[in-house]
Amino acid sequence: MGSIEKQRIAELQKLLKEAEIDYYIVPTADYHNSEYVSDYFKMREFLSGFTGSAGTLVVSSREAGLWTDGRYFVQAESELEGSGIVLYRMQEENVPTIKEYLEKNVAEGQTIGFDGRVVDAFFGKELEEAFDGKNVTLAYDRDIAAQLWQDRPAMPVSRVWIVPEESCGMSASDKLAKVREKMAEEGAAHLLISRLDDIMWLYNIRANDVECNPVALSYTMISRENAVLFIQPKALTEEVKKYLEENHVICEDYDRIAAYLKGCDIEGKVWCSGADISYMLYKLVQNRAELIDRKNPTERMKAVKNPVEMEHIRECYLRDSVALTKFLFWMKENVGKVPMDELSVAAKLDGMRAEITGYLDLSFPTISAYKSNAAMAHYSATEEHFSRIEADGFYLVDSGGQYEGGTTDVTRTIALGDVTDEMKLHFTKVACAMLRLADAKFLHGCTGRNLDIIAREPLWECGLDYKHGTGHGIGYILNVHEGPHSLRWQYRPEIPETELEEGMIVSDEPGMYVQDSHGIRTENIVEVVKEEKNEYGQFMGFRHLTYVPIDLDAIDTQYMEPSDVRKLNAYHESVYAKLAPYFEGAELELLKKATRTL
Amino acid sequence: MGSIEKQRIAELQKLLKEAEIDYYIVPTADYHNSEYVSDYFKMREFLSGFTGSAGTLVVSSREAGLWTDGRYFVQAESELEGSGIVLYRMQEENVPTIKEYLEKNVAEGQTIGFDGRVVDAFFGKELEEAFDGKNVTLAYDRDIAAQLWQDRPAMPVSRVWIVPEESCGMSASDKLAKVREKMAEEGAAHLLISRLDDIMWLYNIRANDVECNPVALSYTMISRENAVLFIQPKALTEEVKKYLEENHVICEDYDRIAAYLKGCDIEGKVWCSGADISYMLYKLVQNRAELIDRKNPTERMKAVKNPVEMEHIRECYLRDSVALTKFLFWMKENVGKVPMDELSVAAKLDGMRAEITGYLDLSFPTISAYKSNAAMAHYSATEEHFSRIEADGFYLVDSGGQYEGGTTDVTRTIALGDVTDEMKLHFTKVACAMLRLADAKFLHGCTGRNLDIIAREPLWECGLDYKHGTGHGIGYILNVHEGPHSLRWQYRPEIPETELEEGMIVSDEPGMYVQDSHGIRTENIVEVVKEEKNEYGQFMGFRHLTYVPIDLDAIDTQYMEPSDVRKLNAYHESVYAKLAPYFEGAELELLKKATRTL
């Protein structure tokens, strides 16, 4: 084991020597910093043998090191065995970051290499600063390791499809006009976008090039006159070509982006987001024009859903809620009677979703976690490691789908049998946290940093907490995680905050995790709505999009304020009203019971 | 009326013509941006006749304009009558800001003048930017109008006194050492401080040069080797001189600061806070050295009270609470029986405070406001305008003292007779707001922006709000308003936030104001304390410093959660326990009743 990788590293070291590169960095990313990486981009896995979703390999003549985080220490240790690769356990004491490692080891006159297309501009600039004035070269223009990978999978390419205007509510031309307004405000003559979901949103197209993200590998460059879309020719049907032409979008080959940026006319400033673009493209632009390094204007536009999108989203969440509720009822009724394990029940849920009208894909791989497995933040059951499910303790399922009418995300935790008083306390506090935040009323101008504490306070007052954000934005038939808004409390002056606006949708997902025991998360998606406007200002609030019962078997009202009980009863009343038309017979009885007034 | 001012403006216009200054700005400030301005600095009042605490005069050959805010529109209109000065009502529609006014009117080649000592660097730099490249000169080196003011009051000068170490807990030498550590961290060779409270804190001295602020007019310049204090020689007794010498602090004449900055040796960077220093000093430094424009390191150090200070503060707040409670009992018992008005009762309260051991001064002029007067944010009764107080409605009193053991601030609103249901709703919600915030438990790392909503939510959920911050820091025998921490919710990316730390003290003062009807504010001061530390992090909380009953006559429990009632009862139980030793006879009975369990 590990001998193939040992050989690959040795061959890479030889290539590096020839290329006069002293340290070579292989991260885990595609050219667009996507959340998921398709097989073509799994160079780090090919070289190291480590299959985890996050990790960076650094190879020098002296050693090869792999950096990964706590989720993967055990897996990496086993997968790296025999490869000679040193495991660097990120965030453990005395373990340097990659930057610190390089700062310590790279000598004057040496060269650091990486494929500048898979490293974002932010990290590239960090390296520039770290080695400023130290006579160290950054060689970022070649994918040196590519020649070692003989049977490399093909670059993903799927057929692009058009989101009809009755679904997305606004034509690509109108979106382009709005983008150009923003460009004029910022004094930008050009806008270069590398974020795939922003590009899909802008042109009202979708595809399937990234797992669970309905996007096509692409770039776009927009000026006052032109909009150029760089995309793989194979991805375009005649219909799509015609559609783009009608919207005055010029298509160029995806591979030509670098050549285009080197050769095109650039007058005036170029807006491109350093946090989203690859270091290579950033440098290409920087060499030719003055840069405006700000978040893409499309990010906020896409976050504020228009009324047409919202109507589809509400309907889509309702159907998704019906499927999940039926699944949870099935589990509670059948656990201990029919064999269940984390993988089999996830497959059942995925199958139920697939039958919903307009289903396209999952929005992320279903997290199906029983008992203590749910206490691990990024748990994912595999064919090698999964748990059987018995009529005891908590089961957590975090899942969602891509539909023609939207992208869903929802988490429920259910009691499959006995749960302790402590587990009930945790479950009840998490339910109160979710409901209090969803019922919050606030003045326009609030950001997620103002609101986060409403969800956290029921736990904080017990000396408890969950070590993740309370909420994230969600795409429309797009990525399940999107910005720019979020619900979190930590102060990070370098991250601009975004005010919550009518039409934004956001997850509300407090949780509680006890190592080796249990994990609880209750996640609804809510839309931001306007409440009354008066002399004090414009009040805002949330409305639920998710209508799935909260398991009353794990609720203990002694841990609730009367207002919390009222909120829970009101939520369940609305769940019943929304779901009942989709239920009948015994299932309807279960729904009645599950949404009963406390 | 106004004819003297008319003449003064004409004389000023003549002087401006001679000096070749086209627009001359006269703000309301001393050389240190103090909250209160002593008579010597009231040049704007001398020239315009307008006596309000805020306003800026701009004089050109064409016109004289006075800018002030909504608090003073009526007063300014009346006081400016006959002077020929145009009133610019700030923040009203179509009224330009001073900057906008200048941008519109000042022509190429013209000169804008002001006394660079009374304009802060922030505003000066704004003007620089606004007129960058437009061939407009800023003449900031002369107090042109000074020669018109024949009988100008003397510059204030009071005797400096030393805060003994048993009161302030840390010697000036130790503080200087800590400041120098910070300077080394920031790479600053020098630190120039202009904030009077920072200087007082640093050297453990106090004086009486600014109303209600126990400070001496001064500057200080600190390097690795030297600490130079610029102060009026008359302010120093032999004892203070000796004390400063012992702490290796060199004294220079206050008036010599500019000459010193022009002539002294400056090697390395100079740290000075552009938000706190005058434009003139800022320019002097900028001409000679590289600047580090950051908040003074003393600001945060002074905000975190040490255990010795905290012990004095707790005792001081208790004695202050006793006096206020007795005053409020007296009002409630005697209203309608003995004549009362806003001024007479304020005088009575001020007198009761003056009898407390260690009393030095008020910490701000007492706000004594009856009925609808309390709805005005900055109401202050005057000999000309004040209300009689009857046995009806609400009375609000916001007051505090300077003592040898600390600086207090407290607001209570009491029902003097009948109050409507709406008034009870507002009063009850404000009480809940104050108590919920005071009882909040939160993880270390939270800033005031995370916490503010805990106080606001009870009002926001009713569609109500108060248009001021929830809390501010408070000095130790120093200014009643100090930073850097605060409790507010609005997002202002340009203002860095400060995490709440053990030993900080902060006001917790929600309110509710209904124009022409009533104003309510309930303000306790709380200290930040550490709660348990566990796997989730270091939890923090607050402890009350203020122990004054909340008027139960205006509380209606139907507007409270059971937990709110518990919080109120627990607070009143602690009020009784703390205050009872200072009460006897009929007053003790009143205390029992005022703190009874609901």
PDB file of N, CA and C in Angstrom, chain A residues 101-138:
ATOM      1  N   TYR A 101       5.212  26.874   6.919  1.00  0.00           N
ATOM      2  CA  TYR A 101       6.151  25.837   6.474  1.00  0.00           C
ATOM      3  C   TYR A 101       7.045  26.371   5.359  1.00  0.00           C
ATOM      4  N   LEU A 102       6.404  27.031   4.403  1.00  0.00           N
ATOM      5  CA  LEU A 102       7.171  27.576   3.283  1.00  0.00           C
ATOM      6  C   LEU A 102       8.090  28.697   3.760  1.00  0.00           C
ATOM      7  N   GLU A 103       7.564  29.564   4.609  1.00  0.00           N
ATOM      8  CA  GLU A 103       8.393  30.671   5.116  1.00  0.00           C
ATOM      9  C   GLU A 103       9.640  30.143   5.814  1.00  0.00           C
ATOM     10  N   LYS A 104       9.474  29.022   6.497  1.00  0.00           N
ATOM     11  CA  LYS A 104      10.600  28.460   7.243  1.00  0.00           C
ATOM     12  C   LYS A 104      11.602  27.780   6.307  1.00  0.00           C
ATOM     13  N   ASN A 105      11.094  27.108   5.279  1.00  0.00           N
ATOM     14  CA  ASN A 105      11.953  26.238   4.484  1.00  0.00           C
ATOM     15  C   ASN A 105      12.468  26.821   3.171  1.00  0.00           C
ATOM     16  N   VAL A 106      11.686  27.679   2.538  1.00  0.00           N
ATOM     17  CA  VAL A 106      12.103  28.164   1.221  1.00  0.00           C
ATOM     18  C   VAL A 106      13.255  29.166   1.381  1.00  0.00           C
ATOM     19  N   ALA A 107      14.350  28.905   0.681  1.00  0.00           N
ATOM     20  CA  ALA A 107      15.543  29.755   0.814  1.00  0.00           C
ATOM     21  C   ALA A 107      15.583  30.800  -0.301  1.00  0.00           C
ATOM     22  N   GLU A 108      16.409  31.797  -0.112  1.00  0.00           N
ATOM     23  CA  GLU A 108      16.566  32.835  -1.112  1.00  0.00           C
ATOM     24  C   GLU A 108      16.956  32.230  -2.452  1.00  0.00           C
ATOM     25  N   GLY A 109      16.375  32.742  -3.492  1.00  0.00           N
ATOM     26  CA  GLY A 109      16.712  32.262  -4.824  1.00  0.00           C
ATOM     27  C   GLY A 109      15.890  31.060  -5.253  1.00  0.00           C
ATOM     28  N   GLN A 110      15.104  30.488  -4.344  1.00  0.00           N
ATOM     29  CA  GLN A 110      14.326  29.293  -4.696  1.00  0.00           C
ATOM     30  C   GLN A 110      12.999  29.652  -5.367  1.00  0.00           C
ATOM     31  N   THR A 111      12.338  28.613  -5.892  1.00  0.00           N
ATOM     32  CA  THR A 111      11.093  28.791  -6.627  1.00  0.00           C
ATOM     33  C   THR A 111       9.972  27.937  -6.018  1.00  0.00           C
ATOM     34  N   ILE A 112       8.815  28.574  -5.826  1.00  0.00           N
ATOM     35  CA  ILE A 112       7.622  27.845  -5.389  1.00  0.00           C
ATOM     36  C   ILE A 112       6.705  27.720  -6.601  1.00  0.00           C
ATOM     37  N   GLY A 113       6.266  26.500  -6.888  1.00  0.00           N
ATOM     38  CA  GLY A 113       5.420  26.296  -8.054  1.00  0.00           C
ATOM     39  C   GLY A 113       4.032  25.810  -7.695  1.00  0.00           C
ATOM     40  N   PHE A 114       3.076  26.136  -8.503  1.00  0.00           N
ATOM     41  CA  PHE A 114       1.718  25.584  -8.386  1.00  0.00           C
ATOM     42  C   PHE A 114       0.973  25.900  -9.672  1.00  0.00           C
ATOM     43  N   ASP A 115      -0.091  25.161  -9.905  1.00  0.00           N
ATOM     44  CA  ASP A 115      -0.950  25.451 -11.053  1.00  0.00           C
ATOM     45  C   ASP A 115      -1.813  26.649 -10.667  1.00  0.00           C
ATOM     46  N   GLY A 116      -1.521  27.798 -11.248  1.00  0.00           N
ATOM     47  CA  GLY A 116      -2.166  29.051 -10.856  1.00  0.00           C
ATOM     48  C   GLY A 116      -3.662  29.079 -11.112  1.00  0.00           C
ATOM     49  N   ARG A 117      -4.179  28.043 -11.782  1.00  0.00           N
ATOM     50  CA  ARG A 117      -5.618  27.991 -12.045  1.00  0.00           C
ATOM     51  C   ARG A 117      -6.398  27.388 -10.881  1.00  0.00           C
ATOM     52  N   VAL A 118      -5.713  26.595 -10.026  1.00  0.00           N
ATOM     53  CA  VAL A 118      -6.431  25.944  -8.925  1.00  0.00           C
ATOM     54  C   VAL A 118      -6.093  26.572  -7.561  1.00  0.00           C
ATOM     55  N   VAL A 119      -5.373  27.704  -7.606  1.00  0.00           N
ATOM     56  CA  VAL A 119      -5.052  28.439  -6.369  1.00  0.00           C
ATOM     57  C   VAL A 119      -5.752  29.783  -6.480  1.00  0.00           C
ATOM     58  N   ASP A 120      -6.513  30.175  -5.447  1.00  0.00           N
ATOM     59  CA  ASP A 120      -7.235  31.438  -5.578  1.00  0.00           C
ATOM     60  C   ASP A 120      -6.302  32.623  -5.359  1.00  0.00           C
ATOM     61  N   ALA A 121      -6.720  33.758  -5.877  1.00  0.00           N
ATOM     62  CA  ALA A 121      -5.881  34.956  -5.836  1.00  0.00           C
ATOM     63  C   ALA A 121      -5.536  35.342  -4.406  1.00  0.00           C
ATOM     64  N   PHE A 122      -6.444  35.066  -3.483  1.00  0.00           N
ATOM     65  CA  PHE A 122      -6.213  35.445  -2.093  1.00  0.00           C
ATOM     66  C   PHE A 122      -4.975  34.745  -1.542  1.00  0.00           C
ATOM     67  N   PHE A 123      -4.895  33.418  -1.760  1.00  0.00           N
ATOM     68  CA  PHE A 123      -3.735  32.667  -1.259  1.00  0.00           C
ATOM     69  C   PHE A 123      -2.474  33.063  -2.024  1.00  0.00           C
ATOM     70  N   GLY A 124      -2.611  33.230  -3.339  1.00  0.00           N
ATOM     71  CA  GLY A 124      -1.460  33.634  -4.140  1.00  0.00           C
ATOM     72  C   GLY A 124      -0.863  34.952  -3.656  1.00  0.00           C
ATOM     73  N   LYS A 125      -1.762  35.893  -3.350  1.00  0.00           N
ATOM     74  CA  LYS A 125      -1.273  37.199  -2.873  1.00  0.00           C
ATOM     75  C   LYS A 125      -0.639  37.084  -1.492  1.00  0.00           C
ATOM     76  N   GLU A 126      -1.172  36.177  -0.678  1.00  0.00           N
ATOM     77  CA  GLU A 126      -0.552  35.932   0.636  1.00  0.00           C
ATOM     78  C   GLU A 126       0.886  35.458   0.478  1.00  0.00           C
ATOM     79  N   LEU A 127       1.080  34.537  -0.486  1.00  0.00           N
ATOM     80  CA  LEU A 127       2.453  34.059  -0.744  1.00  0.00           C
ATOM     81  C   LEU A 127       3.331  35.190  -1.246  1.00  0.00           C
ATOM     82  N   GLU A 128       2.798  35.992  -2.166  1.00  0.00           N
ATOM     83  CA  GLU A 128       3.551  37.150  -2.672  1.00  0.00           C
ATOM     84  C   GLU A 128       4.053  38.008  -1.520  1.00  0.00           C
ATOM     85  N   GLU A 129       3.120  38.316  -0.607  1.00  0.00           N
ATOM     86  CA  GLU A 129       3.488  39.174   0.525  1.00  0.00           C
ATOM     87  C   GLU A 129       4.518  38.508   1.421  1.00  0.00           C
ATOM     88  N   ALA A 130       4.314  37.210   1.669  1.00  0.00           N
ATOM     89  CA  ALA A 130       5.207  36.497   2.581  1.00  0.00           C
ATOM     90  C   ALA A 130       6.634  36.497   2.051  1.00  0.00           C
ATOM     91  N   PHE A 131       6.784  36.442   0.717  1.00  0.00           N
ATOM     92  CA  PHE A 131       8.129  36.340   0.151  1.00  0.00           C
ATOM     93  C   PHE A 131       8.572  37.629  -0.536  1.00  0.00           C
ATOM     94  N   ASP A 132       7.859  38.696  -0.257  1.00  0.00           N
ATOM     95  CA  ASP A 132       8.178  39.992  -0.850  1.00  0.00           C
ATOM     96  C   ASP A 132       9.609  40.390  -0.471  1.00  0.00           C
ATOM     97  N   GLY A 133      10.397  40.709  -1.484  1.00  0.00           N
ATOM     98  CA  GLY A 133      11.764  41.182  -1.231  1.00  0.00           C
ATOM     99  C   GLY A 133      12.730  40.070  -0.838  1.00  0.00           C
ATOM    100  N   LYS A 134      12.295  38.807  -0.946  1.00  0.00           N
ATOM    101  CA  LYS A 134      13.167  37.709  -0.510  1.00  0.00           C
ATOM    102  C   LYS A 134      13.735  36.917  -1.674  1.00  0.00           C
ATOM    103  N   ASN A 135      13.565  37.454  -2.878  1.00  0.00           N
ATOM    104  CA  ASN A 135      14.115  36.799  -4.060  1.00  0.00           C
ATOM    105  C   ASN A 135      13.632  35.354  -4.199  1.00  0.00           C
ATOM    106  N   VAL A 136      12.338  35.182  -4.008  1.00  0.00           N
ATOM    107  CA  VAL A 136      11.723  33.871  -4.214  1.00  0.00           C
ATOM    108  C   VAL A 136      10.754  34.014  -5.390  1.00  0.00           C
ATOM    109  N   THR A 137      10.809  33.056  -6.323  1.00  0.00           N
ATOM    110  CA  THR A 137       9.957  33.130  -7.512  1.00  0.00           C
ATOM    111  C   THR A 137       8.702  32.280  -7.320  1.00  0.00           C
ATOM    112  N   LEU A 138       7.559  32.806  -7.768  1.00  0.00           N
ATOM    113  CA  LEU A 138       6.340  32.008  -7.815  1.00  0.00           C
ATOM    114  C   LEU A 138       6.111  31.583  -9.262  1.00  0.00           C
TER     115      LEU A 138
END
